[in-house]
């Protein structure tokens, strides 16, 4: 049986590193910045991209490559790479095919850091953007495109809004405009959703979240599906389809084909020039997380579902958002894309606004107050008194973030203990 046919649970454990006879069972951490060669000619062939191999860890390191290969296999892609953070993954994935004068169409329901990256920092680089509602019709999405649009971007389950993207609709519109769709798949992970199966061309991750799963290492990943035909749109993607003068005139899409061009260019050009490599130590920790990801995701979903159901209809709770909850606007699409459930993040609004949220948070014993999500330990955040504390109650309401909103990331504890903790804290409101 070929590795490609293994089930996702087996891929989490086995894909990527396959040791030979007498080699270490666990992934070796290649803690070395450089690699030694016998002749300058041998090394020159690496620099010319004539041979595959390692010469400097800023570009590539074997430990990272084992883990990137595992994530690529889990997503059903042809090639993958690791980055130092999720932010770097989205920057690299977008900037690999955009330049000054390009335009991005992005879902408005995305992680705040990515929204800033696209709307502020990329604007300074001369890259324009238009944000669209994730629930927009095909016609509305079409209207956002311009002749200089080079990429469409969205999140499978958005952080923190928990909207579930209609990937098929976004992919259809992107492809009708001759551009690829990038999906940030951080929240469901490939255990619960594989965007490439629904039409996405490139998938990104903040591996800092469930993939690492222990709050131990910041990291990111990019996977290419190999499905987008760059050469058919060569006028739009000169970086992939015309000679790269910084690499002796290599044409990535010709030399590395549809399945290899995107990641090879991203590594040999952007990693070379911008850095942002993941430390091999962190890649090792990430792989430890991946080995149990399928087991952990099931428990995160079980706890998220139990807590969403407990909170829904509670007398101190005004509203609950969780795609696994019948009646949630994303319930149907969530069931279709994620039959095993999505993730363990639930958001809810306590009654009593800012004061209610403060009284509740103060009483929590198990759930810690953190600006993090998606690790083994349950944590909570009230945006009004933390990440969004400079905003007035009126501004918060306008942004769709009521003052009493709380985001809880359900960890791996026993759900009865978590519910008991919430129960005693809700009693304080
Ligand atoms: C956290 C997060 C990011 C940013 O990742 P970092 O690893 O913190 O840089 C990007 N996208 C999503 C959906 C996230 O949750």
GROMACS .gro file of C-alpha atoms in nm, residues 67 71 74 82 84 186-187 189-190 205-221 278-279 281-294 296-297 300 372-377 412:
model
   52
   67UNK     CA    1   0.803   1.741   0.925
   71UNK     CA    2   0.212   1.793   0.689
   74UNK     CA    3  -0.167   1.494   0.572
   82UNK     CA    4   0.789   2.504   0.749
   84UNK     CA    5   0.906   3.033   1.183
  186UNK     CA    6  -0.517   2.624   1.140
  187UNK     CA    7  -0.834   2.557   1.340
  189UNK     CA    8  -0.626   2.087   1.104
  190UNK     CA    9  -0.611   1.825   0.826
  205UNK     CA   10  -0.104   2.676   0.907
  206UNK     CA   11  -0.011   2.835   1.232
  207UNK     CA   12   0.140   2.514   1.373
  208UNK     CA   13   0.159   2.704   1.703
  209UNK     CA   14  -0.200   2.597   1.766
  210UNK     CA   15  -0.338   2.239   1.760
  211UNK     CA   16  -0.054   2.088   1.556
  212UNK     CA   17   0.200   2.164   1.829
  213UNK     CA   18  -0.087   2.141   2.075
  214UNK     CA   19   0.113   2.197   2.393
  215UNK     CA   20   0.182   2.570   2.380
  216UNK     CA   21   0.551   2.492   2.335
  217UNK     CA   22   0.669   2.617   1.994
  218UNK     CA   23   0.564   2.897   1.757
  219UNK     CA   24   0.565   2.781   1.393
  220UNK     CA   25   0.396   2.775   1.054
  221UNK     CA   26   0.359   2.559   0.745
  278UNK     CA   27   1.165   2.732   1.175
  279UNK     CA   28   1.430   2.616   1.423
  281UNK     CA   29   1.432   2.199   1.761
  282UNK     CA   30   1.086   2.345   1.712
  283UNK     CA   31   1.023   2.120   1.411
  284UNK     CA   32   1.106   1.822   1.635
  285UNK     CA   33   0.856   1.942   1.897
  286UNK     CA   34   0.599   2.004   1.623
  287UNK     CA   35   0.638   1.646   1.503
  288UNK     CA   36   0.579   1.517   1.857
  289UNK     CA   37   0.253   1.711   1.850
  290UNK     CA   38   0.157   1.575   1.508
  291UNK     CA   39   0.202   1.216   1.628
  292UNK     CA   40  -0.097   1.254   1.860
  293UNK     CA   41  -0.293   1.522   1.669
  294UNK     CA   42  -0.572   1.286   1.558
  296UNK     CA   43  -0.618   1.509   2.062
  297UNK     CA   44  -0.848   1.668   1.802
  300UNK     CA   45  -1.089   1.893   2.175
  372UNK     CA   46  -0.377   3.180   2.320
  373UNK     CA   47  -0.597   2.905   2.179
  374UNK     CA   48  -0.572   2.542   2.083
  375UNK     CA   49  -0.346   2.374   2.331
  376UNK     CA   50  -0.391   2.100   2.591
  377UNK     CA   51  -0.499   2.340   2.869
  412UNK     CA   52  -0.796   1.807   2.694
   0.00000   0.00000   0.00000
